[in-house]
């Protein structure tokens, strides 16, 4: 715990069950080095959820001994889909399923409640921004990066010159829904994976927990008919699979090998679109036992086809501190807005 140099920004990560909060000072130092969680209560609707975010905000100021008048801006991140300005999709979203959430301006509502400027980022973009700043430090504003974060879905973010690319409709960096070539990744008799978005063979259809449950595991269980995971409910089996990977189980290695290949193919596309200085991989699959994580990253690298010049200029690295990355990235977004207003 440190006292702030001068002014600060607050980062609030809004999740399905908890809010996580942090404070970042003007010199780029975090005033907390751990998760600080409070209930998010998003399933009780917008009014309760906004109040819960205000509680998280006041709580982190109290915990860090930060005077409210030092706060210049607040960064907020939530799961999508939402617009670049923090308006929840008109069709709702997994965490925001009640009718009152549809088309709700969560950023504007928090801004009104706190009386401070609120900067919005979706959770994957916030994590991408944190990875970028944590990796590049003071060079961050002069660097570009692409992040892929494997979770229930495949979250992504593209950072250019230190800022997240949001796009005209707020849909830039949706790397999970980029089609990737799978012709030599899938087995000859393996069905084309399908994504919840309606696409077949996009990155998320392979490289996500949903992709394991719906596509990869059902197929690979037919190849390993005696595997003990065949007797486990498929959703549960998908979640258990990483533990098997860490123990070098052949079925698990086949599944995660395909995931790594899909991410490598995705990065190959990114190399030809944005040619970034860094490619970041995040998610449970790389927050695993070191041997398994290194194997997974080596597979990603093998399938990431860079030109010689790009190999010299770019690196592949992990998204650090993923549990804190949302709050920290939201804080970076707020800091950036204060320091470099558009
Ligand atoms: Zn998709």
mmCIF file of C-alpha atoms and ligand atoms in Angstrom:
data_model
loop_
_atom_site.group_PDB
_atom_site.id
_atom_site.type_symbol
_atom_site.label_atom_id
_atom_site.label_comp_id
_atom_site.label_asym_id
_atom_site.label_seq_id
_atom_site.Cartn_x
_atom_site.Cartn_y
_atom_site.Cartn_z
ATOM 1 C CA UNK A 1 0.000 0.000 0.000
ATOM 2 C CA UNK A 2 1.351 3.423 -0.998
ATOM 3 C CA UNK A 3 0.148 6.981 -0.747
ATOM 4 C CA UNK A 4 -0.508 8.665 -4.104
ATOM 5 C CA UNK A 5 2.050 11.004 -5.692
ATOM 6 C CA UNK A 6 -0.528 13.573 -6.805
ATOM 7 C CA UNK A 7 -3.818 12.780 -8.502
ATOM 8 C CA UNK A 8 -5.197 9.286 -9.120
ATOM 9 C CA UNK A 9 -7.683 7.302 -11.186
ATOM 10 C CA UNK A 10 -9.818 4.417 -9.957
ATOM 11 C CA UNK A 11 -10.371 1.185 -11.906
ATOM 12 C CA UNK A 12 -13.583 -0.822 -11.396
ATOM 13 C CA UNK A 13 -13.962 -4.297 -12.903
ATOM 14 C CA UNK A 14 -17.597 -5.349 -12.968
ATOM 15 C CA UNK A 15 -18.119 -9.113 -13.024
ATOM 16 C CA UNK A 16 -21.014 -11.527 -12.720
ATOM 17 C CA UNK A 17 -20.660 -11.882 -8.947
ATOM 18 C CA UNK A 18 -17.996 -9.407 -7.808
ATOM 19 C CA UNK A 19 -16.577 -5.970 -8.487
ATOM 20 C CA UNK A 20 -12.807 -5.656 -8.239
ATOM 21 C CA UNK A 21 -11.333 -2.214 -7.589
ATOM 22 C CA UNK A 22 -7.911 -0.607 -7.807
ATOM 23 C CA UNK A 23 -6.280 2.827 -7.640
ATOM 24 C CA UNK A 24 -3.599 3.998 -10.065
ATOM 25 C CA UNK A 25 -1.647 7.194 -9.461
ATOM 26 C CA UNK A 26 -0.441 9.748 -11.998
ATOM 27 C CA UNK A 27 3.014 8.151 -12.125
ATOM 28 C CA UNK A 28 1.554 4.794 -13.169
ATOM 29 C CA UNK A 29 1.851 3.046 -9.782
ATOM 30 C CA UNK A 30 -0.973 0.899 -8.388
ATOM 31 C CA UNK A 31 -1.826 1.623 -4.769
ATOM 32 C CA UNK A 32 -2.991 -1.970 -4.182
ATOM 33 C CA UNK A 33 -1.224 -5.154 -5.189
ATOM 34 C CA UNK A 34 -4.094 -7.600 -4.755
ATOM 35 C CA UNK A 35 -7.737 -8.264 -5.580
ATOM 36 C CA UNK A 36 -10.138 -6.034 -3.653
ATOM 37 C CA UNK A 37 -13.568 -7.526 -4.216
ATOM 38 C CA UNK A 38 -17.111 -6.594 -3.246
ATOM 39 C CA UNK A 39 -20.442 -8.067 -4.466
ATOM 40 C CA UNK A 40 -21.501 -6.776 -7.921
ATOM 41 C CA UNK A 41 -25.210 -7.699 -7.617
ATOM 42 C CA UNK A 42 -25.676 -7.313 -11.392
ATOM 43 C CA UNK A 43 -28.477 -9.869 -11.394
ATOM 44 C CA UNK A 44 -30.564 -7.538 -9.203
ATOM 45 C CA UNK A 45 -30.752 -4.983 -12.020
ATOM 46 C CA UNK A 46 -29.101 -1.655 -12.893
ATOM 47 C CA UNK A 47 -30.061 0.400 -9.806
ATOM 48 C CA UNK A 48 -28.602 -2.079 -7.317
ATOM 49 C CA UNK A 49 -25.584 -2.728 -9.553
ATOM 50 C CA UNK A 50 -24.703 0.972 -9.929
ATOM 51 C CA UNK A 51 -24.999 1.385 -6.170
ATOM 52 C CA UNK A 52 -22.707 -1.633 -5.722
ATOM 53 C CA UNK A 53 -20.126 -0.028 -8.035
ATOM 54 C CA UNK A 54 -20.329 3.153 -5.945
ATOM 55 C CA UNK A 55 -19.696 1.039 -2.837
ATOM 56 C CA UNK A 56 -16.657 -0.542 -4.526
ATOM 57 C CA UNK A 57 -15.419 2.954 -5.427
ATOM 58 C CA UNK A 58 -15.808 4.374 -1.919
ATOM 59 C CA UNK A 59 -14.343 1.179 -0.442
ATOM 60 C CA UNK A 60 -11.116 1.302 -2.439
ATOM 61 C CA UNK A 61 -10.603 4.988 -1.581
ATOM 62 C CA UNK A 62 -11.033 4.185 2.072
ATOM 63 C CA UNK A 63 -8.737 1.163 1.896
ATOM 64 C CA UNK A 64 -5.966 3.139 0.201
ATOM 65 C CA UNK A 65 -6.520 6.263 2.275
ATOM 66 C CA UNK A 66 -7.142 8.257 -0.900
ATOM 67 C CA UNK A 67 -8.987 11.559 -0.641
ATOM 68 C CA UNK A 68 -11.894 11.679 -3.099
ATOM 69 C CA UNK A 69 -10.846 15.073 -4.479
ATOM 70 C CA UNK A 70 -7.641 13.462 -5.833
ATOM 71 C CA UNK A 71 -9.662 11.254 -8.221
ATOM 72 C CA UNK A 72 -9.573 12.660 -11.773
ATOM 73 C CA UNK A 73 -11.448 9.858 -13.522
ATOM 74 C CA UNK A 74 -12.821 6.344 -13.123
ATOM 75 C CA UNK A 75 -12.277 3.432 -15.494
ATOM 76 C CA UNK A 76 -15.058 0.849 -15.731
ATOM 77 C CA UNK A 77 -14.968 -2.484 -17.494
ATOM 78 C CA UNK A 78 -17.734 -5.062 -17.877
ATOM 79 C CA UNK A 79 -18.220 -8.169 -19.983
ATOM 80 C CA UNK A 80 -19.797 -7.407 -23.370
ATOM 81 C CA UNK A 81 -21.411 -7.128 -25.659
ATOM 82 C CA UNK A 82 -21.649 -3.378 -25.186
ATOM 83 C CA UNK A 83 -20.879 -0.302 -27.285
ATOM 84 C CA UNK A 84 -17.520 1.482 -27.020
ATOM 85 C CA UNK A 85 -19.328 4.024 -24.815
ATOM 86 C CA UNK A 86 -20.597 1.401 -22.370
ATOM 87 C CA UNK A 87 -24.166 0.903 -23.566
ATOM 88 C CA UNK A 88 -25.122 -2.729 -22.940
ATOM 89 C CA UNK A 89 -26.315 -4.559 -26.057
ATOM 90 C CA UNK A 90 -29.996 -4.052 -26.899
ATOM 91 C CA UNK A 91 -30.280 -7.849 -26.854
ATOM 92 C CA UNK A 92 -28.872 -8.025 -23.323
ATOM 93 C CA UNK A 93 -25.777 -10.000 -22.358
ATOM 94 C CA UNK A 94 -24.909 -13.018 -20.215
ATOM 95 C CA UNK A 95 -24.337 -10.930 -17.085
ATOM 96 C CA UNK A 96 -27.020 -8.415 -17.967
ATOM 97 C CA UNK A 97 -29.966 -10.563 -18.853
ATOM 98 C CA UNK A 98 -32.904 -8.678 -17.264
ATOM 99 C CA UNK A 99 -34.968 -6.454 -19.537
ATOM 100 C CA UNK A 100 -33.870 -3.286 -17.671
ATOM 101 C CA UNK A 101 -30.266 -3.898 -18.734
ATOM 102 C CA UNK A 102 -31.015 -4.041 -22.463
ATOM 103 C CA UNK A 103 -29.565 -0.888 -24.026
ATOM 104 C CA UNK A 104 -28.627 0.431 -20.571
ATOM 105 C CA UNK A 105 -25.887 3.079 -20.447
ATOM 106 C CA UNK A 106 -23.856 1.693 -17.535
ATOM 107 C CA UNK A 107 -21.003 4.156 -18.067
ATOM 108 C CA UNK A 108 -23.306 7.191 -18.066
ATOM 109 C CA UNK A 109 -25.224 5.913 -15.041
ATOM 110 C CA UNK A 110 -22.039 5.466 -13.007
ATOM 111 C CA UNK A 111 -20.764 8.863 -14.126
ATOM 112 C CA UNK A 112 -23.994 10.471 -12.858
ATOM 113 C CA UNK A 113 -23.857 8.533 -9.616
ATOM 114 C CA UNK A 114 -20.208 9.414 -8.836
ATOM 115 C CA UNK A 115 -20.085 12.898 -10.363
ATOM 116 C CA UNK A 116 -16.748 12.002 -11.996
ATOM 117 C CA UNK A 117 -15.763 11.251 -15.598
ATOM 118 C CA UNK A 118 -16.114 7.517 -16.284
ATOM 119 C CA UNK A 119 -14.176 5.835 -19.111
ATOM 120 C CA UNK A 120 -15.527 2.500 -20.388
ATOM 121 C CA UNK A 121 -13.783 -0.588 -21.789
ATOM 122 C CA UNK A 122 -15.064 -4.114 -22.278
ATOM 123 C CA UNK A 123 -13.304 -6.652 -20.063
ATOM 124 C CA UNK A 124 -11.145 -8.163 -22.796
ATOM 125 C CA UNK A 125 -10.020 -4.726 -23.977
ATOM 126 C CA UNK A 126 -9.212 -3.726 -20.394
ATOM 127 C CA UNK A 127 -7.102 -6.871 -19.917
ATOM 128 C CA UNK A 128 -5.372 -6.213 -23.257
ATOM 129 C CA UNK A 129 -4.574 -2.657 -22.193
ATOM 130 C CA UNK A 130 -3.196 -3.838 -18.855
ATOM 131 C CA UNK A 131 -1.023 -6.487 -20.545
ATOM 132 C CA UNK A 132 0.291 -3.815 -22.903
ATOM 133 C CA UNK A 133 1.207 -1.316 -20.178
ATOM 134 C CA UNK A 134 2.571 -3.955 -17.803
ATOM 135 C CA UNK A 135 4.797 -5.342 -20.558
ATOM 136 C CA UNK A 136 6.032 -2.147 -22.196
ATOM 137 C CA UNK A 137 6.065 0.245 -19.240
ATOM 138 C CA UNK A 138 7.052 3.753 -20.297
ATOM 139 C CA UNK A 139 7.371 2.617 -23.929
ATOM 140 C CA UNK A 140 3.672 1.641 -24.002
ATOM 141 C CA UNK A 141 2.436 4.760 -25.856
ATOM 142 C CA UNK A 142 4.831 3.966 -28.716
ATOM 143 C CA UNK A 143 3.970 0.261 -29.034
ATOM 144 C CA UNK A 144 1.225 -1.947 -30.457
ATOM 145 C CA UNK A 145 -0.059 -5.335 -29.298
ATOM 146 C CA UNK A 146 -2.689 -7.970 -29.879
ATOM 147 C CA UNK A 147 -4.160 -9.991 -26.992
ATOM 148 C CA UNK A 148 -6.145 -13.226 -26.994
ATOM 149 C CA UNK A 149 -7.707 -14.255 -23.687
ATOM 150 C CA UNK A 150 -9.131 -17.749 -23.450
ATOM 151 C CA UNK A 151 -12.120 -18.020 -21.118
ATOM 152 C CA UNK A 152 -15.756 -19.009 -21.599
ATOM 153 C CA UNK A 153 -15.307 -17.265 -24.937
ATOM 154 C CA UNK A 154 -12.198 -15.908 -26.622
ATOM 155 C CA UNK A 155 -11.728 -12.265 -25.625
ATOM 156 C CA UNK A 156 -9.495 -10.008 -27.641
ATOM 157 C CA UNK A 157 -8.036 -6.570 -27.819
ATOM 158 C CA UNK A 158 -5.870 -4.605 -30.201
ATOM 159 C CA UNK A 159 -3.761 -1.786 -28.786
ATOM 160 C CA UNK A 160 -2.162 0.746 -31.132
ATOM 161 C CA UNK A 161 0.134 3.509 -29.834
ATOM 162 C CA UNK A 162 -0.986 2.707 -26.308
ATOM 163 C CA UNK A 163 -4.732 3.009 -27.004
ATOM 164 C CA UNK A 164 -7.324 0.301 -27.533
ATOM 165 C CA UNK A 165 -8.779 0.295 -31.030
ATOM 166 C CA UNK A 166 -12.547 0.426 -30.527
ATOM 167 C CA UNK A 167 -13.809 0.808 -34.090
ATOM 168 C CA UNK A 168 -16.781 2.668 -35.583
ATOM 169 C CA UNK A 169 -19.374 0.513 -33.813
ATOM 170 C CA UNK A 170 -17.223 -0.462 -30.837
ATOM 171 C CA UNK A 171 -16.607 -3.922 -32.264
ATOM 172 C CA UNK A 172 -12.920 -3.790 -33.175
ATOM 173 C CA UNK A 173 -10.649 -6.390 -31.644
ATOM 174 C CA UNK A 174 -13.332 -9.098 -31.490
ATOM 175 C CA UNK A 175 -10.635 -11.606 -32.299
ATOM 176 C CA UNK A 176 -12.727 -14.570 -31.214
ATOM 177 C CA UNK A 177 -14.967 -14.193 -34.232
ATOM 178 C CA UNK A 178 -12.227 -14.012 -36.829
ATOM 179 C CA UNK A 179 -12.267 -17.054 -39.113
ATOM 180 C CA UNK A 180 -9.017 -18.995 -38.894
ATOM 181 C CA UNK A 181 -7.751 -21.623 -41.374
ATOM 182 C CA UNK A 182 -8.273 -25.017 -39.733
ATOM 183 C CA UNK A 183 -7.672 -27.384 -42.652
ATOM 184 C CA UNK A 184 -4.566 -28.987 -41.128
ATOM 185 C CA UNK A 185 -5.555 -28.359 -37.511
ATOM 186 C CA UNK A 186 -8.710 -30.487 -37.473
ATOM 187 C CA UNK A 187 -8.638 -34.245 -37.938
ATOM 188 C CA UNK A 188 -9.960 -35.482 -41.321
ATOM 189 C CA UNK A 189 -13.222 -36.761 -39.751
ATOM 190 C CA UNK A 190 -13.642 -33.908 -37.249
ATOM 191 C CA UNK A 191 -16.772 -31.746 -37.721
ATOM 192 C CA UNK A 192 -16.200 -28.027 -38.365
ATOM 193 C CA UNK A 193 -16.460 -26.304 -34.937
ATOM 194 C CA UNK A 194 -19.401 -23.929 -34.503
ATOM 195 C CA UNK A 195 -19.414 -20.718 -32.487
ATOM 196 C CA UNK A 196 -22.327 -19.229 -30.528
ATOM 197 C CA UNK A 197 -22.088 -16.196 -32.835
ATOM 198 C CA UNK A 198 -23.256 -18.332 -35.757
ATOM 199 C CA UNK A 199 -19.882 -18.664 -37.501
ATOM 200 C CA UNK A 200 -18.165 -21.942 -38.201
ATOM 201 C CA UNK A 201 -14.443 -22.279 -37.707
ATOM 202 C CA UNK A 202 -13.740 -18.939 -36.041
ATOM 203 C CA UNK A 203 -11.087 -18.684 -33.332
ATOM 204 C CA UNK A 204 -13.558 -18.883 -30.426
ATOM 205 C CA UNK A 205 -15.198 -22.040 -31.808
ATOM 206 C CA UNK A 206 -11.897 -23.775 -30.962
ATOM 207 C CA UNK A 207 -10.023 -21.640 -28.423
ATOM 208 C CA UNK A 208 -12.574 -21.209 -25.610
ATOM 209 C CA UNK A 209 -14.153 -23.248 -22.840
ATOM 210 C CA UNK A 210 -17.382 -23.196 -24.867
ATOM 211 C CA UNK A 211 -15.450 -24.541 -27.857
ATOM 212 C CA UNK A 212 -14.095 -27.415 -25.765
ATOM 213 C CA UNK A 213 -17.544 -28.276 -24.433
ATOM 214 C CA UNK A 214 -19.485 -27.978 -27.695
ATOM 215 C CA UNK A 215 -16.927 -28.943 -30.340
ATOM 216 C CA UNK A 216 -13.559 -30.351 -29.354
ATOM 217 C CA UNK A 217 -14.319 -32.602 -26.413
ATOM 218 C CA UNK A 218 -17.368 -34.341 -27.957
ATOM 219 C CA UNK A 219 -15.222 -35.222 -30.978
ATOM 220 C CA UNK A 220 -12.094 -36.274 -29.085
ATOM 221 C CA UNK A 221 -14.117 -38.489 -26.739
ATOM 222 C CA UNK A 222 -15.078 -40.530 -29.811
ATOM 223 C CA UNK A 223 -11.345 -41.036 -30.424
ATOM 224 C CA UNK A 224 -10.715 -42.020 -26.783
ATOM 225 C CA UNK A 225 -13.906 -44.004 -26.073
ATOM 226 C CA UNK A 226 -12.598 -45.450 -22.805
ATOM 227 C CA UNK A 227 -11.517 -42.107 -21.343
ATOM 228 C CA UNK A 228 -12.889 -41.487 -17.853
ATOM 229 C CA UNK A 229 -14.119 -38.006 -18.868
ATOM 230 C CA UNK A 230 -16.620 -39.800 -21.120
ATOM 231 C CA UNK A 231 -18.551 -40.672 -17.966
ATOM 232 C CA UNK A 232 -18.662 -37.070 -16.738
ATOM 233 C CA UNK A 233 -21.281 -34.479 -17.755
ATOM 234 C CA UNK A 234 -19.766 -32.612 -20.723
ATOM 235 C CA UNK A 235 -19.751 -29.110 -19.186
ATOM 236 C CA UNK A 236 -18.034 -30.425 -16.108
ATOM 237 C CA UNK A 237 -15.635 -32.531 -18.167
ATOM 238 C CA UNK A 238 -14.636 -29.436 -20.194
ATOM 239 C CA UNK A 239 -13.692 -27.618 -16.989
ATOM 240 C CA UNK A 240 -11.711 -30.603 -15.683
ATOM 241 C CA UNK A 241 -9.734 -30.972 -18.894
ATOM 242 C CA UNK A 242 -6.921 -28.550 -18.009
ATOM 243 C CA UNK A 243 -5.990 -30.652 -14.995
ATOM 244 C CA UNK A 244 -5.665 -33.626 -17.334
ATOM 245 C CA UNK A 245 -3.489 -31.537 -19.660
ATOM 246 C CA UNK A 246 -1.165 -30.758 -16.781
ATOM 247 C CA UNK A 247 -0.802 -34.517 -16.262
ATOM 248 C CA UNK A 248 0.049 -35.045 -19.971
ATOM 249 C CA UNK A 249 -3.199 -36.839 -20.758
ATOM 250 C CA UNK A 250 -3.245 -37.536 -24.549
ATOM 251 C CA UNK A 251 -6.900 -36.522 -25.040
ATOM 252 C CA UNK A 252 -6.360 -33.236 -23.204
ATOM 253 C CA UNK A 253 -3.153 -32.558 -25.127
ATOM 254 C CA UNK A 254 -5.017 -33.158 -28.412
ATOM 255 C CA UNK A 255 -7.714 -30.621 -27.426
ATOM 256 C CA UNK A 256 -5.339 -27.947 -26.120
ATOM 257 C CA UNK A 257 -3.001 -28.508 -29.056
ATOM 258 C CA UNK A 258 -5.867 -27.563 -31.369
ATOM 259 C CA UNK A 259 -6.604 -24.495 -29.245
ATOM 260 C CA UNK A 260 -2.986 -23.356 -29.401
ATOM 261 C CA UNK A 261 -2.925 -23.914 -33.160
ATOM 262 C CA UNK A 262 -6.084 -21.798 -33.600
ATOM 263 C CA UNK A 263 -4.543 -18.974 -31.552
ATOM 264 C CA UNK A 264 -1.352 -19.189 -33.611
ATOM 265 C CA UNK A 265 -3.405 -18.965 -36.803
ATOM 266 C CA UNK A 266 -5.236 -15.975 -35.349
ATOM 267 C CA UNK A 267 -1.925 -14.259 -34.561
ATOM 268 C CA UNK A 268 -0.757 -14.970 -38.117
ATOM 269 C CA UNK A 269 -3.766 -13.019 -39.373
ATOM 270 C CA UNK A 270 -3.034 -10.259 -36.840
ATOM 271 C CA UNK A 271 0.594 -10.138 -38.033
ATOM 272 C CA UNK A 272 -0.614 -9.274 -41.490
ATOM 273 C CA UNK A 273 -3.251 -6.770 -40.334
ATOM 274 C CA UNK A 274 -1.576 -4.821 -37.526
ATOM 275 C CA UNK A 275 2.000 -6.225 -37.341
ATOM 276 C CA UNK A 276 2.187 -5.625 -33.575
ATOM 277 C CA UNK A 277 5.195 -5.429 -31.273
ATOM 278 C CA UNK A 278 3.716 -8.103 -29.002
ATOM 279 C CA UNK A 279 1.205 -10.946 -28.972
ATOM 280 C CA UNK A 280 -0.273 -11.680 -25.556
ATOM 281 C CA UNK A 281 -2.022 -14.888 -24.506
ATOM 282 C CA UNK A 282 -4.133 -14.977 -21.350
ATOM 283 C CA UNK A 283 -6.616 -17.219 -19.591
ATOM 284 C CA UNK A 284 -6.756 -20.324 -17.475
ATOM 285 C CA UNK A 285 -4.853 -22.358 -20.019
ATOM 286 C CA UNK A 286 -1.697 -20.304 -19.412
ATOM 287 C CA UNK A 287 -2.290 -19.872 -15.687
ATOM 288 C CA UNK A 288 -1.543 -23.564 -15.378
ATOM 289 C CA UNK A 289 1.441 -25.637 -14.275
ATOM 290 C CA UNK A 290 4.624 -24.154 -15.847
ATOM 291 C CA UNK A 291 5.415 -27.204 -17.955
ATOM 292 C CA UNK A 292 1.924 -27.267 -19.475
ATOM 293 C CA UNK A 293 1.886 -23.473 -19.967
ATOM 294 C CA UNK A 294 5.255 -23.556 -21.742
ATOM 295 C CA UNK A 295 4.118 -26.404 -23.963
ATOM 296 C CA UNK A 296 0.956 -24.462 -24.848
ATOM 297 C CA UNK A 297 2.904 -21.277 -25.656
ATOM 298 C CA UNK A 298 5.381 -23.239 -27.773
ATOM 299 C CA UNK A 299 2.432 -24.613 -29.761
ATOM 300 C CA UNK A 300 1.006 -21.102 -30.229
ATOM 301 C CA UNK A 301 4.430 -19.919 -31.414
ATOM 302 C CA UNK A 302 4.731 -22.813 -33.842
ATOM 303 C CA UNK A 303 1.490 -21.867 -35.551
ATOM 304 C CA UNK A 304 2.183 -18.110 -35.529
ATOM 305 C CA UNK A 305 3.833 -17.594 -38.894
ATOM 306 C CA UNK A 306 5.820 -14.389 -38.818
ATOM 307 C CA UNK A 307 8.116 -13.015 -41.471
ATOM 308 C CA UNK A 308 11.779 -12.827 -40.532
ATOM 309 C CA UNK A 309 11.588 -9.055 -39.943
ATOM 310 C CA UNK A 310 8.549 -9.571 -37.725
ATOM 311 C CA UNK A 311 10.263 -12.299 -35.726
ATOM 312 C CA UNK A 312 12.994 -9.821 -34.858
ATOM 313 C CA UNK A 313 10.532 -7.048 -33.975
ATOM 314 C CA UNK A 314 7.830 -8.918 -32.048
ATOM 315 C CA UNK A 315 7.463 -11.108 -28.984
ATOM 316 C CA UNK A 316 4.946 -13.540 -27.553
ATOM 317 C CA UNK A 317 4.137 -13.117 -23.852
ATOM 318 C CA UNK A 318 1.527 -13.778 -21.196
ATOM 319 C CA UNK A 319 -1.233 -11.498 -19.918
ATOM 320 C CA UNK A 320 -0.031 -11.111 -16.310
ATOM 321 C CA UNK A 321 -2.196 -11.087 -13.142
ATOM 322 C CA UNK A 322 -5.321 -11.975 -15.087
ATOM 323 C CA UNK A 323 -7.583 -11.765 -12.020
ATOM 324 C CA UNK A 324 -6.606 -8.109 -11.573
ATOM 325 C CA UNK A 325 -6.178 -7.275 -15.255
ATOM 326 C CA UNK A 326 -9.734 -5.959 -15.737
ATOM 327 C CA UNK A 327 -9.624 -3.394 -12.905
ATOM 328 C CA UNK A 328 -6.042 -2.431 -13.697
ATOM 329 C CA UNK A 329 -6.724 -2.090 -17.424
ATOM 330 C CA UNK A 330 -9.829 0.011 -16.723
ATOM 331 C CA UNK A 331 -7.653 2.256 -14.559
ATOM 332 C CA UNK A 332 -5.070 2.525 -17.366
ATOM 333 C CA UNK A 333 -7.875 3.525 -19.771
ATOM 334 C CA UNK A 334 -8.907 6.277 -17.345
ATOM 335 C CA UNK A 335 -5.312 7.446 -16.807
ATOM 336 C CA UNK A 336 -4.736 7.533 -20.535
ATOM 337 C CA UNK A 337 -7.899 9.593 -21.055
ATOM 338 C CA UNK A 338 -6.768 12.125 -18.454
ATOM 339 C CA UNK A 339 -3.235 12.359 -19.859
ATOM 340 C CA UNK A 340 -4.096 12.195 -23.545
ATOM 341 C CA UNK A 341 -7.645 13.476 -24.033
ATOM 342 C CA UNK A 342 -8.864 12.729 -27.560
HETATM 343 ZN ZN1 LIG B 1 -17.819 -16.550 -33.160
#
